[in-house]
Amino acid sequence: MKGDMSAVRTPAEIDIDGLVARFAQLYDGAPAGVWAAPGRVNIIGEHTDYNGGFVLPIALAQHTIAAVQPRDDGVVRVASASIDGGAPVEVELSRVAPGGEFGWASYVVGVGWAARQRGLPVTGIDIALDSNVPLGAGLSSSAALSCVTARAWSDLLGWGIDDETVADLGRDAENHIAGAPTGLMDQLASVCGRAAHAMQIDTRAVTIDQIPFDLGKFGLSLLVIDSHTEHSHAGGEYAERRQSTQEAALRLGVSELRDVPLESLATTLDKLPDLLRRRARHVITDSARVEQVAAMLAAGDDPRRIGRLLNDSHASMRDDFEITVPSVDSIQAAAVKAGAHGARMTGGGFGGCVIALVEDTAAESVAQACVDAAARGGFPTPTAFEAVPSAGAARLR
Ligand code: ADP
Ligand code: MG
């Protein structure tokens, strides 16, 4: 559809037949089936999840796919086209426990560990993977991997678990075996995504409202622009933000910042010292913006109207929460200047991706403006694709 010279790239196709053939080569037999789980991008609501607030992700059209065959012993063999030239890794499930060193295979064997913790019957599997979700870009390749594994294992062994439990197994694998402290948003989005919808997730109640998000109907596109910058201290900064929002809640006498009423926000926040005030203000206002955006979309409003809230969210992350970096700010500003209705960094911060809401007809010029701005600033060359809200984890064959 879009040529190589385009600033907006079409994601690589995944070759399902090729994966099945690779499975046969690796493990000498046919897989019992093939499953897929998508990456995700969050439309609005950042660092709200660990404060009991709202988030609004979509599942992407980019997937991790898995060809899988159950085994009758306790061994997992896993190979990924994305890592180590596709060489398989072998792990005995009985060895899997927190603190173990399983590298990228943690996201797979961790699901087996999590299922055992819940008393589900777990036998080994052979699994071959391919993916067109970029790894480590903030688009949740990790959740795509853990959730495709959980969905497949569950279907093959008849665990009979609901979607939320599939997501839980993925999160447990990430939290306890891979050692990545994520909330449940990534995994819920990967499992529960729906075409042409965004998911308003109440992270405290763990409920999902599917909100119509069909931008094509309005002549609009959502660009995801990857800054290709990653902050080496992101983990420490994340821990600091988590700690400072907890401290703010404690000082305000609420269990979570979610509980601070919006009406009296300014006077409430006056009770906090400057840094905590700004940290808390970001969390509380961004969660409120999720509710506003979701309400507007649910009412069928013109999505152009959410653009202002995307910009406000970016300013809040930049000035109050201080989780943006110069390359990301430059992309956001360039997108808006080039005609985006709104743009914001998405994800945990200190690099990663920017989303921009644009007219279909402006997608190319906005993406090019971001590339040009990065060149002027001496930043890595960003790449862009169009985000298409898609269905969650499912069996393909
Ligand atoms: P993100 O989830 O935003 O892509 P993370 O750092 O959370 O970034 O997860 C990326 C890591 O997940 C990779 O470094 C790798 O260990 C693992 N991973 C994700 N997808 C795959 C895959 N298809 N094959 C092998 N490992 C993967
Ligand atoms: Mg991740």
Coordinates of C-alpha atoms and ligand atoms in Angstrom, one line a residue:
M1 CA 0.0 0.0 0.0
K2 CA 2.8 2.4 1.0
G3 CA 6.1 2.4 -0.8
D4 CA 9.6 2.1 0.7
M5 CA 10.1 5.8 0.3
S6 CA 7.2 6.5 2.6
A7 CA 7.8 7.9 6.1
V8 CA 4.8 5.8 7.2
R9 CA 5.8 2.1 7.1
T10 CA 3.6 -0.9 6.6
P11 CA 4.4 -3.6 9.3
A12 CA 6.1 -6.7 7.9
E13 CA 3.7 -9.5 7.1
I14 CA 4.1 -12.6 9.3
D15 CA 4.4 -15.8 7.4
I16 CA 2.3 -18.4 9.2
D17 CA 3.2 -21.2 6.8
G18 CA 6.9 -20.3 7.2
L19 CA 6.5 -20.6 11.0
V20 CA 4.8 -24.0 10.7
A21 CA 7.6 -25.2 8.5
R22 CA 10.2 -23.9 10.9
F23 CA 8.5 -25.7 13.7
A24 CA 8.7 -29.0 11.8
Q25 CA 12.4 -28.4 11.1
L26 CA 13.1 -27.6 14.8
Y27 CA 11.1 -30.3 16.5
D28 CA 10.5 -32.9 13.8
G29 CA 6.7 -32.9 13.7
A30 CA 3.7 -30.7 13.0
P31 CA 2.4 -28.2 15.6
A32 CA -1.0 -28.9 17.2
G33 CA -2.0 -25.3 16.3
V34 CA -1.0 -21.7 15.8
W35 CA -1.9 -18.8 18.1
A36 CA -1.5 -15.0 17.9
A37 CA -1.4 -12.2 20.4
P38 CA -1.0 -8.5 19.6
G39 CA 1.1 -5.7 20.9
R40 CA -0.6 -2.6 22.2
V41 CA -0.4 1.1 22.4
N42 CA -2.0 3.3 25.1
I43 CA -4.1 6.2 23.9
I44 CA -4.0 8.1 27.2
G45 CA -3.5 7.5 30.9
E46 CA 0.2 7.1 31.8
H47 CA 1.5 6.0 35.2
T48 CA -2.2 5.9 36.3
D49 CA -2.3 2.1 36.5
Y50 CA -0.4 1.7 39.8
N51 CA -2.5 4.5 41.3
G52 CA -5.8 2.8 40.8
G53 CA -6.7 5.0 37.8
F54 CA -7.8 4.6 34.2
V55 CA -6.0 3.7 31.0
L56 CA -7.2 3.5 27.4
P57 CA -5.1 1.1 25.3
I58 CA -5.8 -0.5 21.9
A59 CA -4.5 -3.8 20.7
L60 CA -2.4 -3.4 17.5
A61 CA -2.4 -5.3 14.2
Q62 CA 1.2 -6.4 14.9
H63 CA 1.3 -9.8 16.6
T64 CA 3.5 -12.4 18.0
I65 CA 2.5 -15.8 16.7
A66 CA 3.3 -19.2 18.2
A67 CA 3.2 -22.7 16.7
V68 CA 2.8 -25.1 19.6
Q69 CA 2.7 -28.8 20.4
P70 CA 2.2 -30.2 23.9
R71 CA 4.7 -32.7 25.3
D72 CA 4.1 -35.5 27.8
D73 CA 7.1 -34.5 30.0
G74 CA 8.0 -31.3 31.9
V75 CA 10.3 -29.8 29.3
V76 CA 9.7 -26.6 27.4
R77 CA 11.6 -26.0 24.1
V78 CA 11.2 -22.6 22.6
A79 CA 12.7 -20.8 19.6
S80 CA 12.1 -17.3 18.4
A81 CA 12.8 -15.9 15.0
S82 CA 13.4 -12.6 16.7
I83 CA 16.3 -13.8 18.9
D84 CA 19.6 -15.7 18.5
G85 CA 19.0 -16.6 14.9
G86 CA 16.0 -18.7 16.0
A87 CA 18.1 -21.2 18.1
P88 CA 15.9 -23.2 20.5
V89 CA 16.2 -22.9 24.3
E90 CA 15.3 -25.9 26.5
V91 CA 14.1 -25.5 30.1
E92 CA 12.9 -28.1 32.6
L93 CA 9.7 -26.6 34.1
S94 CA 10.5 -27.9 37.6
R95 CA 13.5 -25.6 37.6
V96 CA 11.5 -22.4 36.9
A97 CA 11.2 -20.1 40.0
P98 CA 11.6 -16.4 40.8
G99 CA 15.3 -15.5 40.6
G100 CA 16.0 -18.0 37.9
E101 CA 17.9 -16.8 34.8
F102 CA 16.0 -17.8 31.7
G103 CA 16.6 -14.6 29.6
W104 CA 13.9 -14.0 27.0
A105 CA 12.5 -17.5 27.5
S106 CA 11.2 -16.2 31.0
Y107 CA 8.1 -14.8 29.3
V108 CA 7.3 -18.4 28.1
V109 CA 8.4 -20.7 30.9
G110 CA 7.1 -18.1 33.4
V111 CA 3.6 -18.8 32.2
G112 CA 4.0 -22.5 33.0
W113 CA 5.3 -21.5 36.5
A114 CA 2.3 -19.1 37.0
A115 CA -0.2 -21.8 35.9
R116 CA 1.4 -24.3 38.4
Q117 CA 1.1 -21.7 41.1
R118 CA -2.6 -21.7 40.4
G119 CA -2.9 -25.5 40.6
L120 CA -3.5 -25.9 36.9
P121 CA -2.2 -29.1 35.3
V122 CA 1.0 -28.2 33.3
T123 CA 3.0 -30.3 31.0
G124 CA 5.8 -29.2 28.7
I125 CA 5.4 -27.7 25.2
D126 CA 7.4 -27.2 22.1
I127 CA 7.0 -23.7 20.7
A128 CA 8.2 -21.8 17.7
L129 CA 7.7 -18.0 17.6
D130 CA 7.7 -15.2 15.1
S131 CA 6.7 -11.6 15.6
N132 CA 6.2 -8.3 13.9
V133 CA 5.8 -6.3 17.2
P134 CA 9.1 -4.3 17.6
L135 CA 10.9 -5.6 20.7
G136 CA 11.6 -3.1 23.5
A137 CA 9.8 -0.1 21.8
G138 CA 7.1 0.3 24.4
L139 CA 4.5 -1.6 22.3
S140 CA 4.4 -4.6 24.6
S141 CA 6.2 -7.3 22.7
S142 CA 6.6 -8.8 26.1
A143 CA 2.9 -9.1 26.7
A144 CA 2.3 -10.3 23.2
L145 CA 4.8 -13.1 24.0
S146 CA 3.5 -14.0 27.4
C147 CA -0.1 -13.9 26.4
V148 CA 0.2 -15.9 23.2
T149 CA 1.9 -18.5 25.3
A150 CA -0.8 -18.5 28.0
R151 CA -3.6 -18.6 25.4
A152 CA -2.0 -21.5 23.5
W153 CA -1.1 -23.5 26.6
S154 CA -4.5 -23.1 28.1
D155 CA -6.3 -24.1 24.9
L156 CA -4.1 -27.2 24.4
L157 CA -4.3 -28.5 28.0
G158 CA -8.0 -27.4 28.5
W159 CA -7.4 -25.1 31.5
G160 CA -10.8 -23.5 30.8
I161 CA -9.7 -20.1 32.2
D162 CA -11.3 -16.7 31.3
D163 CA -9.5 -13.9 29.5
E164 CA -8.6 -12.1 32.6
T165 CA -6.9 -15.2 34.0
V166 CA -5.0 -15.6 30.7
A167 CA -3.8 -12.0 31.2
D168 CA -2.9 -12.7 34.8
L169 CA -0.7 -15.6 33.9
G170 CA 1.1 -13.4 31.4
R171 CA 1.6 -10.7 34.0
D172 CA 2.8 -13.2 36.6
A173 CA 5.4 -14.5 34.2
E174 CA 6.6 -10.9 33.5
N175 CA 6.5 -9.8 37.2
H176 CA 8.0 -12.9 38.9
I177 CA 10.1 -14.8 36.3
A178 CA 11.2 -12.1 33.9
G179 CA 11.5 -9.6 36.8
A180 CA 9.6 -6.8 35.0
P181 CA 7.3 -4.8 37.3
T182 CA 4.3 -4.2 35.0
G183 CA 0.7 -3.6 35.9
L184 CA -2.1 -5.6 34.1
M185 CA -2.8 -3.1 31.3
D186 CA -0.4 -4.6 28.7
Q187 CA -1.7 -8.2 29.1
L188 CA -5.4 -7.2 29.3
A189 CA -5.0 -5.2 26.1
S190 CA -3.3 -8.1 24.3
V191 CA -5.9 -10.6 25.4
C192 CA -9.1 -8.5 25.3
G193 CA -8.5 -6.2 22.3
R194 CA -11.4 -5.7 19.8
A195 CA -11.2 -4.4 16.2
A196 CA -12.2 -0.7 16.0
H197 CA -12.3 -0.3 19.8
A198 CA -10.2 1.0 22.6
M199 CA -10.4 -0.5 26.1
Q200 CA -11.2 1.8 29.0
I201 CA -9.7 -0.2 31.8
D202 CA -10.4 0.7 35.4
T203 CA -7.2 -0.6 36.9
R204 CA -8.6 -0.8 40.4
A205 CA -11.8 -2.7 39.7
V206 CA -10.1 -4.5 36.8
T207 CA -13.1 -3.9 34.5
I208 CA -13.0 -3.2 30.8
D209 CA -15.3 -1.0 28.8
Q210 CA -15.0 -1.5 25.1
I211 CA -15.2 2.0 23.5
P212 CA -15.8 2.5 19.8
F213 CA -12.6 3.8 18.2
D214 CA -13.0 3.7 14.5
L215 CA -10.9 6.5 13.2
G216 CA -11.2 5.5 9.6
K217 CA -14.9 6.4 9.7
F218 CA -13.9 10.0 10.4
G219 CA -11.0 10.2 7.8
L220 CA -8.5 10.0 10.6
S221 CA -5.4 7.9 11.4
L222 CA -3.5 7.3 14.6
L223 CA 0.3 7.3 13.9
V224 CA 2.7 5.6 16.2
I225 CA 6.1 7.3 15.9
D226 CA 9.0 5.3 17.5
S227 CA 11.7 7.7 18.7
H228 CA 14.2 4.8 18.9
T229 CA 15.5 6.3 22.1
E230 CA 15.7 4.3 25.3
H231 CA 16.8 5.8 28.6
S232 CA 19.3 3.6 30.4
H233 CA 17.9 4.7 33.9
A234 CA 14.2 4.1 33.0
G235 CA 13.9 1.3 35.6
G236 CA 15.1 3.5 38.5
E237 CA 13.0 6.5 37.3
Y238 CA 10.0 4.2 37.2
A239 CA 10.6 3.1 40.8
E240 CA 11.0 6.7 41.9
R241 CA 7.7 7.8 40.3
R242 CA 5.9 4.9 41.8
Q243 CA 7.3 5.7 45.2
S244 CA 6.6 9.5 45.0
T245 CA 3.0 8.9 44.0
Q246 CA 2.5 6.5 46.9
E247 CA 4.1 9.1 49.2
A248 CA 1.7 11.8 47.8
A249 CA -1.3 9.5 48.5
L250 CA -0.1 8.8 52.0
R251 CA 0.3 12.5 52.8
L252 CA -3.2 13.3 51.3
G253 CA -4.7 10.5 53.5
V254 CA -6.1 8.4 50.6
S255 CA -5.2 4.8 49.8
E256 CA -4.5 5.7 46.1
L257 CA -4.3 8.9 44.1
R258 CA -7.4 7.7 42.3
D259 CA -9.4 8.7 45.4
V260 CA -8.5 12.4 45.3
P261 CA -11.6 14.3 44.1
L262 CA -11.1 16.4 41.0
E263 CA -13.4 19.3 42.1
S264 CA -11.1 20.4 45.0
L265 CA -7.9 19.4 43.3
A266 CA -6.0 22.7 43.5
T267 CA -6.6 23.2 47.2
T268 CA -5.9 19.5 48.0
L269 CA -2.6 19.6 46.1
D270 CA -1.6 22.8 48.0
K271 CA -0.9 20.5 51.0
L272 CA 2.0 18.9 49.1
P273 CA 5.5 20.1 48.5
D274 CA 6.2 21.2 45.0
L275 CA 7.7 17.9 43.6
L276 CA 5.0 15.7 45.0
R277 CA 2.3 18.2 44.0
R278 CA 3.3 18.0 40.4
R279 CA 3.7 14.2 40.4
A280 CA 0.2 13.8 41.9
R281 CA -1.3 16.4 39.6
H282 CA -0.1 14.4 36.6
V283 CA -1.6 11.1 37.8
I284 CA -4.9 12.6 38.9
T285 CA -5.5 14.8 35.8
D286 CA -4.3 12.1 33.3
S287 CA -6.7 9.5 34.8
A288 CA -9.5 12.2 34.5
R289 CA -8.5 12.8 30.9
V290 CA -9.0 9.0 30.2
E291 CA -12.5 9.3 31.4
Q292 CA -13.1 12.5 29.3
V293 CA -11.7 10.9 26.1
A294 CA -13.6 7.7 26.7
A295 CA -16.9 9.6 27.3
M296 CA -16.4 11.6 24.1
L297 CA -15.7 8.6 22.0
A298 CA -18.5 6.6 23.6
A299 CA -20.9 9.5 22.8
G300 CA -19.8 9.3 19.1
D301 CA -18.1 12.7 19.2
D302 CA -15.7 13.7 16.4
P303 CA -12.4 12.2 17.6
R304 CA -10.6 15.3 16.5
R305 CA -11.9 16.8 19.7
I306 CA -9.8 14.5 21.8
G307 CA -6.6 16.0 20.3
R308 CA -6.4 18.8 22.8
L309 CA -6.5 16.2 25.7
L310 CA -3.7 14.3 24.0
N311 CA -1.6 17.5 24.0
D312 CA -2.5 18.3 27.6
S313 CA -1.4 14.8 28.6
H314 CA 1.9 15.3 26.9
A315 CA 2.5 18.6 28.7
S316 CA 1.6 17.0 32.0
M317 CA 4.1 14.2 31.4
R318 CA 6.8 16.7 30.3
D319 CA 6.3 19.4 33.0
D320 CA 4.7 17.7 36.0
F321 CA 5.8 14.0 35.8
E322 CA 9.0 14.7 34.0
I323 CA 9.2 11.5 32.1
T324 CA 9.7 12.8 28.6
V325 CA 13.1 13.3 26.9
P326 CA 14.2 15.8 24.3
S327 CA 13.9 13.5 21.3
V328 CA 10.3 12.6 22.3
D329 CA 9.3 16.2 23.0
S330 CA 10.7 17.2 19.6
I331 CA 8.6 14.5 17.8
Q332 CA 5.5 15.6 19.7
A333 CA 6.0 19.2 18.9
A334 CA 6.8 18.6 15.2
A335 CA 3.7 16.4 14.8
V336 CA 1.4 19.1 16.2
K337 CA 3.1 21.8 14.2
A338 CA 2.7 19.7 11.0
G339 CA -1.1 19.5 11.6
A340 CA -1.7 16.6 14.0
H341 CA -4.9 17.3 16.0
G342 CA -3.1 16.1 19.1
A343 CA 0.0 14.1 20.0
R344 CA 1.6 12.6 23.1
M345 CA 4.3 10.3 24.3
T346 CA 2.8 6.9 25.1
G347 CA 4.3 4.3 27.5
G348 CA 6.4 4.5 30.6
G349 CA 8.6 7.3 29.3
F350 CA 12.3 8.2 28.9
G351 CA 12.1 7.3 25.2
G352 CA 9.7 5.0 23.3
C353 CA 6.9 6.1 21.1
V354 CA 4.7 9.1 20.4
I355 CA 1.2 8.8 19.1
A356 CA -0.3 11.4 16.8
L357 CA -4.0 11.8 15.7
V358 CA -3.9 13.0 12.1
E359 CA -6.1 13.4 9.0
D360 CA -5.6 10.4 6.8
T361 CA -4.3 12.7 4.1
A362 CA -1.7 14.2 6.5
A363 CA -0.2 11.0 7.8
E364 CA 2.7 11.1 5.5
S365 CA 3.6 14.7 5.9
V366 CA 3.3 14.6 9.7
A367 CA 5.6 11.5 9.9
Q368 CA 8.1 13.2 7.6
A369 CA 8.0 16.4 9.8
C370 CA 8.9 14.2 12.8
V371 CA 11.8 12.7 10.8
D372 CA 13.0 16.1 9.8
A373 CA 12.8 17.5 13.4
A374 CA 14.8 14.6 14.7
A375 CA 17.5 15.2 12.1
R376 CA 17.7 18.9 13.1
G377 CA 18.0 18.0 16.7
G378 CA 20.6 15.3 16.2
F379 CA 18.3 12.6 17.5
P380 CA 17.9 9.0 16.1
T381 CA 15.7 8.8 13.0
P382 CA 12.1 8.0 14.1
T383 CA 10.0 5.4 12.2
A384 CA 6.2 5.6 12.0
F385 CA 3.3 3.2 11.3
E386 CA -0.5 3.5 11.4
A387 CA -2.1 1.9 14.5
V388 CA -5.1 -0.2 13.7
P389 CA -7.2 -1.3 16.7
S390 CA -7.4 -5.1 16.5
A391 CA -8.6 -8.2 18.1
G392 CA -6.9 -9.8 21.1
A393 CA -5.2 -13.2 21.5
A394 CA -6.7 -16.0 19.5
R395 CA -6.1 -19.3 17.8
L396 CA -5.4 -19.0 14.1
R397 CA -5.2 -22.7 13.2
Ligands
ADP1 P1 8.2 -4.1 25.1 O1 7.3 -5.0 25.9 O2 7.8 -2.7 25.2 O3 8.5 -4.5 23.7 P2 10.0 -5.1 27.1 O4 11.4 -4.8 27.5 O5 9.0 -5.2 28.1 O6 9.6 -4.2 25.9 O7 10.0 -6.6 26.4 C1 11.0 -6.9 25.4 C2 11.7 -8.2 25.8 O8 10.7 -9.3 25.7 C3 12.7 -8.6 24.8 O9 14.0 -8.0 25.1 C4 12.7 -10.1 24.9 O10 13.4 -10.5 26.0 C5 11.2 -10.4 25.1 N1 10.5 -10.7 23.8 C6 9.5 -10.0 23.4 N2 9.0 -10.5 22.2 C7 9.8 -11.5 21.9 C8 9.9 -12.5 20.8 N3 9.1 -12.5 19.8 N4 10.9 -13.4 20.9 C9 11.7 -13.5 21.9 N5 11.7 -12.6 23.0 C10 10.8 -11.7 23.0
MG2 MG 6.9 -4.9 28.0

